[in-house]
Coordinates of C-alpha atoms and ligand atoms in Angstrom, one line a residue:
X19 CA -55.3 291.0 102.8
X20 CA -54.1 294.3 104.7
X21 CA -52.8 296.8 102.6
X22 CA -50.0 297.4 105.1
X23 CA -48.7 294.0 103.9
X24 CA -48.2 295.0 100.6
X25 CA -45.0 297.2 100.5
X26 CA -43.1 293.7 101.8
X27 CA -45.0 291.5 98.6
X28 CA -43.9 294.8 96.7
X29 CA -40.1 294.8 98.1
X30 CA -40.2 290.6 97.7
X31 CA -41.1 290.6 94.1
X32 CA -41.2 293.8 92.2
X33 CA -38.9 295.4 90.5
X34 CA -39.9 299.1 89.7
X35 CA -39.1 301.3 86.6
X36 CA -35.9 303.6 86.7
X37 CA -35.7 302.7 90.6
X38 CA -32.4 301.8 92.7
X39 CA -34.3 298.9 94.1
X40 CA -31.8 298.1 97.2
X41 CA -32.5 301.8 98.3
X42 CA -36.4 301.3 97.6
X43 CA -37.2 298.1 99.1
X44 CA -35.2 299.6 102.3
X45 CA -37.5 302.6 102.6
X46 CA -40.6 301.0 101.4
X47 CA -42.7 301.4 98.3
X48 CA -45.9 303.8 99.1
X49 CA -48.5 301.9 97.9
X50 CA -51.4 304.1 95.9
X51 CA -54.9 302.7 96.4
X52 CA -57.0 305.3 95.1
X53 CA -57.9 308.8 92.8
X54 CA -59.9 311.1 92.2
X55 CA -60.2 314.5 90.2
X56 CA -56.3 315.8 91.1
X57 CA -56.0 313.5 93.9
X58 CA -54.6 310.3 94.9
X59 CA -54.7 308.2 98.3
X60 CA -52.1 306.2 99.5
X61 CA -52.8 302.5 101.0
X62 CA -52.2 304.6 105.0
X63 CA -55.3 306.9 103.8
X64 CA -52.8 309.9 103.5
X65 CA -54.6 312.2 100.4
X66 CA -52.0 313.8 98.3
X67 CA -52.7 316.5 95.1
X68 CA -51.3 315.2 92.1
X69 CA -48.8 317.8 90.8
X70 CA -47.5 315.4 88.4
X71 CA -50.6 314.0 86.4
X72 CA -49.7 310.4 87.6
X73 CA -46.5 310.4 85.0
X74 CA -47.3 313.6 82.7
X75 CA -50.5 311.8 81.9
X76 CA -53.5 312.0 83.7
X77 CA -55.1 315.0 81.9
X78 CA -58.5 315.0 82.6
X79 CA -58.1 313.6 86.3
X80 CA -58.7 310.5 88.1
X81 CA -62.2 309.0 88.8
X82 CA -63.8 309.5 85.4
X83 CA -66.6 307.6 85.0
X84 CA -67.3 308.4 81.7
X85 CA -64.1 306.8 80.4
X86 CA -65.0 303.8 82.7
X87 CA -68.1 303.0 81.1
X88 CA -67.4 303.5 77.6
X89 CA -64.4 300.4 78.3
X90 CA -66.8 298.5 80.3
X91 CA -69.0 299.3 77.1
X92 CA -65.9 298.0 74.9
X93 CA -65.0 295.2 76.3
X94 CA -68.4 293.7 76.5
X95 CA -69.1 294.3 73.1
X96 CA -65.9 293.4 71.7
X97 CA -62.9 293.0 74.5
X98 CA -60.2 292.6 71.1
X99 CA -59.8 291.8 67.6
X100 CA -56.6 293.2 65.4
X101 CA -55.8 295.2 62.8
X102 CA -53.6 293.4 60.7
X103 CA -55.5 291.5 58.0
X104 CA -58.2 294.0 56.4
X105 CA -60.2 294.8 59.7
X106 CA -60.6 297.3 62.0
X107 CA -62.6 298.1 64.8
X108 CA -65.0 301.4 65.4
X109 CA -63.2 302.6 68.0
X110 CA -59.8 302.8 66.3
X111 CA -60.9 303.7 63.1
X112 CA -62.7 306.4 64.7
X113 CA -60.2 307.2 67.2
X114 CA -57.6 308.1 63.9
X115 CA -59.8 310.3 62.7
X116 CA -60.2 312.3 65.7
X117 CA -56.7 312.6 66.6
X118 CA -56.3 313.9 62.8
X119 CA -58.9 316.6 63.1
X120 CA -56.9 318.6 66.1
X121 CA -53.8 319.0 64.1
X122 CA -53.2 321.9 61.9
X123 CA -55.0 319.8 58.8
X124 CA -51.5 318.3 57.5
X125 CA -51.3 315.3 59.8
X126 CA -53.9 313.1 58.8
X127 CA -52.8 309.6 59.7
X128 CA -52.5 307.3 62.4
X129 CA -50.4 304.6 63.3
X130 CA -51.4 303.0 66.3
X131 CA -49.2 301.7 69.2
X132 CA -49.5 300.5 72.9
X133 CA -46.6 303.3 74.3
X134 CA -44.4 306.7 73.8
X135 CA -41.8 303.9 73.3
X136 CA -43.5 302.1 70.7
X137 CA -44.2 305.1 68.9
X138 CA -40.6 305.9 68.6
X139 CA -39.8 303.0 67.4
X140 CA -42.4 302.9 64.7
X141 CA -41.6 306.4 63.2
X142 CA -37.6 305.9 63.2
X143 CA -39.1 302.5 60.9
X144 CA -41.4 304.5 59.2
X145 CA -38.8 307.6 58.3
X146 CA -35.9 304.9 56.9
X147 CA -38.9 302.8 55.0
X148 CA -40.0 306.7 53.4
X149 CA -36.5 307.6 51.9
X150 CA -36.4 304.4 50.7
X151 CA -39.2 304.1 49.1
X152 CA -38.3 307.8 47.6
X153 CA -35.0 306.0 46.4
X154 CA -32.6 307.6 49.2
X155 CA -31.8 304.6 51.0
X156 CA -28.7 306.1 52.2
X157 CA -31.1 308.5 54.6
X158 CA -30.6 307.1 57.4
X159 CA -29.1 308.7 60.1
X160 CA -31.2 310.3 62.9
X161 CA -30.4 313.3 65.0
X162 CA -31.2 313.7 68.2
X163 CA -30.3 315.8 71.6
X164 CA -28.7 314.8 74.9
X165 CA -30.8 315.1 77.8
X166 CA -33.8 314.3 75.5
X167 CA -36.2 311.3 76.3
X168 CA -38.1 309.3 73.4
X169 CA -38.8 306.0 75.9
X170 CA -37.4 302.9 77.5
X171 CA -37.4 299.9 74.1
X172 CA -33.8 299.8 72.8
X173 CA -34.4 302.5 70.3
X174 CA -35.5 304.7 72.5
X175 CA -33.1 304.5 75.1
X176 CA -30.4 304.9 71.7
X177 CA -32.8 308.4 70.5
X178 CA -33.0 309.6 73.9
X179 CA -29.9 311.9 75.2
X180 CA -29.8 310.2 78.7
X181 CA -26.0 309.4 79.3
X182 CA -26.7 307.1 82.1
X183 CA -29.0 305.1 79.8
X184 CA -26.3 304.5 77.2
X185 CA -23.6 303.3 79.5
X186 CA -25.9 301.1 81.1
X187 CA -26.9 298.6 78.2
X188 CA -25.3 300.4 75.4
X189 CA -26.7 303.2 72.9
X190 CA -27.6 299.9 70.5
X191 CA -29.4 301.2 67.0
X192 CA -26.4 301.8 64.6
X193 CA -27.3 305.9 62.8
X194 CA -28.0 308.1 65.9
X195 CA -26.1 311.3 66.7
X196 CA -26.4 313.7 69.6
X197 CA -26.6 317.4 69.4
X198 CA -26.6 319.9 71.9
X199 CA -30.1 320.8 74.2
X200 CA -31.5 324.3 74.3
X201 CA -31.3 324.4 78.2
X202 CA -30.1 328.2 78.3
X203 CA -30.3 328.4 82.0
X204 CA -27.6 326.0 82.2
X205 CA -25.3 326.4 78.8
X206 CA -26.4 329.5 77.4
X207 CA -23.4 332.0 78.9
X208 CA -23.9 335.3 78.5
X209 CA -25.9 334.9 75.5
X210 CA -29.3 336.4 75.6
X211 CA -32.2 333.4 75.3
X212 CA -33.0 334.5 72.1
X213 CA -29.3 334.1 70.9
X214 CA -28.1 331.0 72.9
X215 CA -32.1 329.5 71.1
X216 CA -30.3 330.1 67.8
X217 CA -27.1 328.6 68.6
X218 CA -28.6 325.7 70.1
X219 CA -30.2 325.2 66.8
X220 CA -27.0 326.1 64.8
X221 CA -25.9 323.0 65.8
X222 CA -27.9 321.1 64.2
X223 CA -26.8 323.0 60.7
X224 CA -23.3 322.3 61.9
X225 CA -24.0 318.5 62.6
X226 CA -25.7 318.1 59.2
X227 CA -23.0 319.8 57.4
X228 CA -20.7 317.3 58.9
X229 CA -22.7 314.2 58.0
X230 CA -24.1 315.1 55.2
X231 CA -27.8 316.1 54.7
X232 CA -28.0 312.9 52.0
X233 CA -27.4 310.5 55.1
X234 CA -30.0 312.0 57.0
X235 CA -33.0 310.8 57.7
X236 CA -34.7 312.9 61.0
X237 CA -34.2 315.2 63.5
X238 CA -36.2 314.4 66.7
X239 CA -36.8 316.9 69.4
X240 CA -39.6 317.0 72.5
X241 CA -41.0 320.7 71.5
X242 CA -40.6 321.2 75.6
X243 CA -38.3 318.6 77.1
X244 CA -40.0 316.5 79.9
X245 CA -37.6 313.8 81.7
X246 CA -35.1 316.0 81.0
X247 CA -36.3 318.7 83.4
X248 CA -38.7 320.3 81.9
X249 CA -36.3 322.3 79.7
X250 CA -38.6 325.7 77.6
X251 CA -36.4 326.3 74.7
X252 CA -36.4 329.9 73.8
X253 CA -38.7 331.2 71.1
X254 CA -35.8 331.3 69.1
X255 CA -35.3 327.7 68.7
X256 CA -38.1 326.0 67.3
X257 CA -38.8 328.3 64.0
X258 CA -34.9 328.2 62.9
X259 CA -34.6 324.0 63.6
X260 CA -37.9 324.0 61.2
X261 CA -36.0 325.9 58.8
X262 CA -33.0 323.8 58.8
X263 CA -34.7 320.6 58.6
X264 CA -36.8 321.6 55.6
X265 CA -33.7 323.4 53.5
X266 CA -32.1 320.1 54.0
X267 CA -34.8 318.4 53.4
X268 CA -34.7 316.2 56.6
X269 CA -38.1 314.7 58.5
X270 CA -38.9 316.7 61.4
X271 CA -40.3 314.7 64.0
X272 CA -42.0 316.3 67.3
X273 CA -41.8 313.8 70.1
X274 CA -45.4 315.0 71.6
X275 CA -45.6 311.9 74.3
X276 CA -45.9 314.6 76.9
X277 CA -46.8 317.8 75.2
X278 CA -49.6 316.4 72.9
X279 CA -53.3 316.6 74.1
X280 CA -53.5 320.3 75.7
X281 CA -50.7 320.6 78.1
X282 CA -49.2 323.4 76.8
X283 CA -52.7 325.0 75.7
X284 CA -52.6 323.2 72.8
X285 CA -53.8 320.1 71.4
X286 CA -49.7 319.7 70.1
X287 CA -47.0 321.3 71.6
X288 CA -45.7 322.1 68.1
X289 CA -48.5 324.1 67.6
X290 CA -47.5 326.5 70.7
X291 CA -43.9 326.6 69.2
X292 CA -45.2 327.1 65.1
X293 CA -44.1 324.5 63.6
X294 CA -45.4 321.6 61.3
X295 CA -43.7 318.4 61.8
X296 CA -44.1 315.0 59.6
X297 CA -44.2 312.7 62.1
X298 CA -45.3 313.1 65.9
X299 CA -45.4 310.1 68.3
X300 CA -48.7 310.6 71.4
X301 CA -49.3 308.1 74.0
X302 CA -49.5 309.5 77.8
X303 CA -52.5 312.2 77.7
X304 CA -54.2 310.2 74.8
X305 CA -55.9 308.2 76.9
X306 CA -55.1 310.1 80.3
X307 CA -53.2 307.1 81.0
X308 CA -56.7 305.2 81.7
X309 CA -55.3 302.2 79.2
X310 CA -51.9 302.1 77.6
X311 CA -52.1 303.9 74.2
X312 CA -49.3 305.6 71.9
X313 CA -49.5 306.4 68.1
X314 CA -47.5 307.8 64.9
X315 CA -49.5 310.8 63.5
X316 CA -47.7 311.3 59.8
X317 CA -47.9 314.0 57.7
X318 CA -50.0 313.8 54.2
X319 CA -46.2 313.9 52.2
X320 CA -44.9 311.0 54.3
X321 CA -48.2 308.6 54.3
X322 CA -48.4 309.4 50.6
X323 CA -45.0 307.2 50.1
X324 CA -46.1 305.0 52.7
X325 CA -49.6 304.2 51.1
X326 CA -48.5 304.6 47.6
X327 CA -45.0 303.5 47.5
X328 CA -44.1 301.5 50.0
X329 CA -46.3 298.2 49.3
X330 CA -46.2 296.3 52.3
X331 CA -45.0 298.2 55.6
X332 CA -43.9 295.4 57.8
X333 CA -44.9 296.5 61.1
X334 CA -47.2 296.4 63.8
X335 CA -48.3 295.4 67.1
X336 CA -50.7 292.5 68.3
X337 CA -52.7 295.7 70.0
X338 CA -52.1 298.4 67.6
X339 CA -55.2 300.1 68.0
X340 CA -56.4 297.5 70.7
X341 CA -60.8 298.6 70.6
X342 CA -60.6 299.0 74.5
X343 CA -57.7 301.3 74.5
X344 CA -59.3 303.3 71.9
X345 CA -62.5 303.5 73.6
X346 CA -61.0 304.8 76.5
X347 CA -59.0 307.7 74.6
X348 CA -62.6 308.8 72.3
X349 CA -63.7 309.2 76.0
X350 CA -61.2 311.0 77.1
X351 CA -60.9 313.2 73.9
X352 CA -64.4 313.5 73.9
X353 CA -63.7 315.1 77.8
X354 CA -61.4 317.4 76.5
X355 CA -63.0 318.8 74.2
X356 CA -66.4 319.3 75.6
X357 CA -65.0 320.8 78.9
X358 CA -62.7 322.9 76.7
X359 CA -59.3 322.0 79.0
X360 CA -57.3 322.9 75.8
X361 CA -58.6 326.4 76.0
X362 CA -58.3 326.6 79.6
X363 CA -54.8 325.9 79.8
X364 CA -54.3 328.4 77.2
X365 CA -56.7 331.4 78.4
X366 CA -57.4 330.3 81.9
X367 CA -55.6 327.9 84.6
X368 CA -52.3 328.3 82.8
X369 CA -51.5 331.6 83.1
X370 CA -52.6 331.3 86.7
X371 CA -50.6 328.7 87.0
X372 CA -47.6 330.2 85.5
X373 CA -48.0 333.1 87.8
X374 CA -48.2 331.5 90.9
X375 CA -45.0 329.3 89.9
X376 CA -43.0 332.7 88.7
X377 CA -43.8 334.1 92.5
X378 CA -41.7 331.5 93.6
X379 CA -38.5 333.0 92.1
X380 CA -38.3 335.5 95.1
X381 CA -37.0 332.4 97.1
X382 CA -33.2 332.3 98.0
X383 CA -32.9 329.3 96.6
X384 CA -34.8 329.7 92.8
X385 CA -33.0 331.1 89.8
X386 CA -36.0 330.7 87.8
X387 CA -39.5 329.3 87.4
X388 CA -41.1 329.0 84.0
X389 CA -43.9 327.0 82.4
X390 CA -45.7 327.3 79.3
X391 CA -49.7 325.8 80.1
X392 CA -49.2 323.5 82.4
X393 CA -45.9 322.5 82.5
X394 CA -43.8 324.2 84.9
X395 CA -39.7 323.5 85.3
X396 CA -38.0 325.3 88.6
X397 CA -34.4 325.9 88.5
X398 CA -32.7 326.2 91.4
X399 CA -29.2 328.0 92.1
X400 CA -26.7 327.9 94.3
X401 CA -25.8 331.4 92.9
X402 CA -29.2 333.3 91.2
X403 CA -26.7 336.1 89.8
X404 CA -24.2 333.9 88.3
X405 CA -26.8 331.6 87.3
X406 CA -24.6 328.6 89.3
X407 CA -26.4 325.5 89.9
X408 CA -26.2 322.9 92.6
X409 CA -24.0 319.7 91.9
X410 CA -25.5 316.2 91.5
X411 CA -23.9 315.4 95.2
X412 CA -26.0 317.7 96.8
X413 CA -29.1 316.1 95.7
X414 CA -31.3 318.9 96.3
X415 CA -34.6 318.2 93.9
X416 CA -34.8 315.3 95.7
X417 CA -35.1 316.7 99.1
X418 CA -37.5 319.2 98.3
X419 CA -39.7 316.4 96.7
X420 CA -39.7 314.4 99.4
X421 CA -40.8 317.7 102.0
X422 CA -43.4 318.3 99.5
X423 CA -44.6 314.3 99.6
X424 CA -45.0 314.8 103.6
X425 CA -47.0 318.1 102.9
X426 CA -49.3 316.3 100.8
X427 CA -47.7 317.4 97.2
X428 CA -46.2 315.1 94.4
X429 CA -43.9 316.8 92.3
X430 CA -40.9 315.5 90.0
X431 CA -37.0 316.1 90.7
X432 CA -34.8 316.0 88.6
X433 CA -31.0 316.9 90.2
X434 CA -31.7 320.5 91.1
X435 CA -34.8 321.3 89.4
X436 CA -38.5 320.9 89.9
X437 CA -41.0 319.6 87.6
X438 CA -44.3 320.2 87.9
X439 CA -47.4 318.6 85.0
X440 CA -50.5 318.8 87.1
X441 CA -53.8 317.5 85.8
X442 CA -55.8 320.1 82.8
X443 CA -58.9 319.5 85.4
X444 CA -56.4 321.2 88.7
X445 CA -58.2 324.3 90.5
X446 CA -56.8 327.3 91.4
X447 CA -57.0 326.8 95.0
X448 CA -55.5 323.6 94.1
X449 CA -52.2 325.4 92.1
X450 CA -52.2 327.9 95.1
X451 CA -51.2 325.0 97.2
X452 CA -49.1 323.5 94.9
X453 CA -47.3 326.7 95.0
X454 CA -47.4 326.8 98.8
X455 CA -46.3 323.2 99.8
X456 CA -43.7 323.9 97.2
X457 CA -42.6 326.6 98.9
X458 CA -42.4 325.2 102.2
X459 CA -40.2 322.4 100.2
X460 CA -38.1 324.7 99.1
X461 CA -37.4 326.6 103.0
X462 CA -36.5 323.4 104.4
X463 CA -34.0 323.1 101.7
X464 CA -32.8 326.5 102.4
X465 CA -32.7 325.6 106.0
X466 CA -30.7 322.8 105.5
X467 CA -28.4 324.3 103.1
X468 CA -27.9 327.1 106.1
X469 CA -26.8 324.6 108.7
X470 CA -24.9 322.6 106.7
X471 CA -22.9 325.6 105.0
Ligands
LIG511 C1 -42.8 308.9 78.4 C2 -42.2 309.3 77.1 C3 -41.9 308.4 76.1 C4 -42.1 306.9 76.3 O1 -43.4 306.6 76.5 P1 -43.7 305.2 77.2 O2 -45.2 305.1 77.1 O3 -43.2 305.3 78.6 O4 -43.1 304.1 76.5 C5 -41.4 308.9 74.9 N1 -41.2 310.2 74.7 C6 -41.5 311.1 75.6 C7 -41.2 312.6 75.3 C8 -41.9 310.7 76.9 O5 -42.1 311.6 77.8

C-alpha cells in the first residue's frame, strides 16, 4: 500500500478530533509515519522538529526503546488483567507509588484512568462522594474558568471554559459555574500583573460569596492554561486562589494534564506556582503519550474519607491501571528521572528556551513572549503599546503555523497566539531553530499584513 494513498482512505473514513472535516479532507490530512528524539517524518519523507511534544505530551521524545521493551516485556508476561475485584498488577501498583513519591509528600494516592478526560471526570465523582461522606451533601457545585480545558467526555467539555464547546452539544453536568481567566495580556487594563493576578482571583471570592461556600464543592484551574493559549497567570494568582479555597474550605483541584511530569521544571505545575492541591488529574506526559494513561492523585485528607468513609466508591474503568500502560509510564518515569529532564527544564534548557522565545518580542508583530520551562505562549498585537490584539477574522496564529509547517516547525495556534511545548529531551540548536523558523513565520505574517493594510 503507498503511503500516498492514504490521505484519500483518511479523507474517506476518518473523522479527526476538533477538525472542520469538509476543510480537512479538501486540503488533505498529512499523514505522520515516523519519530524520533524531537522529530517526526511525514508519509512524503519531509522531517519536521516537534515544537509541540506530539499534543503536550511526548516528554522524553520519540523512539525510546527503553519504553518499548519494557511493554513488549508487559504484554508478554501479562498483556491485561483489572483492578476491580481484590487484584492488581505490579506495574500499577508500583506505578501509584512512584507518581506519589514526586509530589510534595501530601498526595499519596492514585486513581487510575485511560485519559485527562477520564480523570476529570473521576475527581468531580470523587469530590461530591467526599462531602458526602463528610455529611455535606449539599457541596456540590464546582467552579471553574472560561477559556480553561479539562477534556472532551461530557464533563469535561461542561468544566472546561470553551464557549464553542458548550453551544455545540450543550454545557450538560447540572453544578458548574464559570469565573473569569487570569489572561492579563488580554483583560487586565491598566492594572499591573500583579494586581489584575489578584483580581482575577477576587472573583472567585465574589462567586463563592454569591453561591455560597456550603454549596461548593471545587474549584478547578490548569496551574498554566494549555488549550487555552498557553495563558501564565501572574504570580499573584495562584497563592491568593489557595487561600480562598481553603478559608472556604473548598477542594482545590490542579488540572496537571499538561503541566504534570516536568514541563514547567517541575514534576507538578502546582509546585512552580506554591500551592498544594487535594486532587490533581495526569495523563499526557505520564506516559509520554507512548500508551494512553491518565490518573486522580488525591490528597491524604480526601482518600482518608474515601478509604474510611466512603464504603464502596462506585467507579472505575475496565483499564484503570491497564499493566501495559503502566509499564510504559515506570519507563518513562524511570527516563525522567535518571536523565534528570525535571531539573533541566528548571536550571538548564528552559531558561534557554525562555530566552530565545523573549528575543522574539522585538518583532513588529509580538506583544509578548513568555514561558515558564518549557511552555512558551506568544501574543501577538496588532498594537504592542496598546496591548490591541488581532480579531478572530484575521486568523493570524494560523497563518504563522502553517509558514512554520513548510519550514520544517510544528507549533500550536490558537487565534493570535502561538503555543509552543516542545519535548524535555529538545537541544539548544534545536530551540534556536524553533525560534528561527518561528521567526520567519512571523515576517511572512508581517508581510502579509503590509500588503493587505
Ligand atoms: C488534554 C487535556 C485534558 C484531556 O485529556 P485527554 O487525554 O485528551 O482526555 C484535560 N485537561 C487538560 C489540562 C488537558 O490539556
Amino acid at each position: 500500500m503507498p503511503l500516498s494513498n492514504l490521505a484519500a482512505i483518511d479523507a474517506a473514513h476518518h473523522i479527526h478530533p476538533f477538525s472542520d472535516m469538509k476543510a480537512l479532507n479538501a486540503k488533505g490530512t498529512r499523514i505522520i509515519t515516523r519519530g524520533e528524539g524531537s522529530h517526526i517524518y511525514d508519509s512524503a519523507g519531509k522531517k519536521y522538529l516537534d515544537g509541540f511534544a506530539g499534543l503536550w505530551c511526548v516528554n522524553v521524545g520519540y523512539g525510546r526503546q527503553e519504553i518499548t521493551e519494557a511493554v513488549n516485556r508487559q504484554m508478554n508476561e501479562l498483556a491485561y488483567y483489572n483492578a476491580f475485584f481484590g487484584t492488581s498488577t505490579p506495574s500499577a501498583t508500583l506505578l501509584a507509588e512512584k507518581i506519589a513519591g514526586h509530589t510534595d509528600g501530601h498526595l499519596n494516592h492514585v486513581f487510575f484512568t485511560n485519559s485527562g478526560s477520564e480523570a476529570t471526570d473521576t475527581w468531580l465523582r470523587i469530590a461530591r462522594v467526599y462531602w458526602q461522606a463528610k455529611g455535606r451533601p449539599e457541596k456540590t457545585v464546582v467552579i471553574a474558568r472560561r477559556n480553561g480545558y479539562h477534556g472532551s467526555t461530557v464533563a469535561g467539555a461542561a468544566l472546561g471554559g470553551m464557549k464553542h464547546m458548550h453551544e455545540q452539544a450543550g454545557a450538560g453536568v447540572p453544578g458548574i459555574v464559570h469565573i473569569g481567566q487570569p489572561y492579563w495580556y488580554a483583560e487586565g487594563g491598566e492594572l499591573s500583573p500583579e494586581e489584575f493576578g489578584l483580581k482575577a482571583a477576587k472573583e472567585l471570592e465574589d462567586k463563592i460569596a454569591e453561591i455560597g461556600a456550603d454549596k461548593i464543592a471545587a474549584f478547578v484551574g490548569e496551574p498554566i492554561q494549555g488549550a487555552g493559549g498557553v495563558i501564565i497567570p501572574p504570580e499573584t494568582y495562584w497563592p491568593e486562589i489557595d487561600r480562598i479555597c481553603k478559608e472556604n474550605d473548598i477542594l482545590l483541584v490542579a488540572d496537571e494534564v499538561i503541566c504534570g511530569f516536568g514541563r514547567l521544571g517541575e514534576w507538578f505545575g502546582h509546585q512552580h506556582f506554591g500551592v498544594k492541591p487535594d486532587l490533581a488529574p495526569v495523563a499526557k506526559g505520564l506516559s509520554s503519550g507512548y500508551l494512553p494513561i491518565g490518573a486522580v492523585l488525591i490528597a491524604d485528607r480526601v482518600a482518608d474519607v474515601l478509604i474510611n468513609e466512603v464504603g464502596d466508591f462506585f467507579h472505575g474503568f475496565t483499564y484503570s491501571g491497564h499493566p501495559v500502560s503502566a509499564a510504559a509510564a515506570l519507563e518513562n518515569l524511570r527516563i525522567i528521572e535518571d536523565e534528570k529532564l525535571v531539573e533541566r527544564v528548571r536550571d538548564d534548557i528552559g531558561p534557554y528556551f525562555g530566552k530565545a522565545w523573549k528575543s522574539l518580542e522585538d518583532h513588529d508583530l509580538v506583544g509578548q513572549a513568555e514561558n515558564v520551562g518549557l511552555m512558551g505562549g506568544l501574543q501577538m498585537a496588532a498594537d504592542k503599546m496598546t496591548r490591541q490584539r488581532f480579531g478572530k477574522a484575521d486568523d493570524l496564529g494560523s497563518y504563522v503555523r502553517n509558514v512554520c509547517l513548510d519550514n520544517g516547525l510544528v507549533l500550536r495556534a490558537t487565534g493570535d497566539r502561538m503555543l509552543a511545548s516542545p519535548p524535555l529531551v529538545i537541544t539548544e540548536e534545536e530551540v534556536d531553530f524553533m525560534v528561527k523558523v518561528t521567526r520567519i513565520g512571523l515576517d511572512a505574517a508581517w508581510k502579509v499584513r503590509q500588503d493587505y493594510v
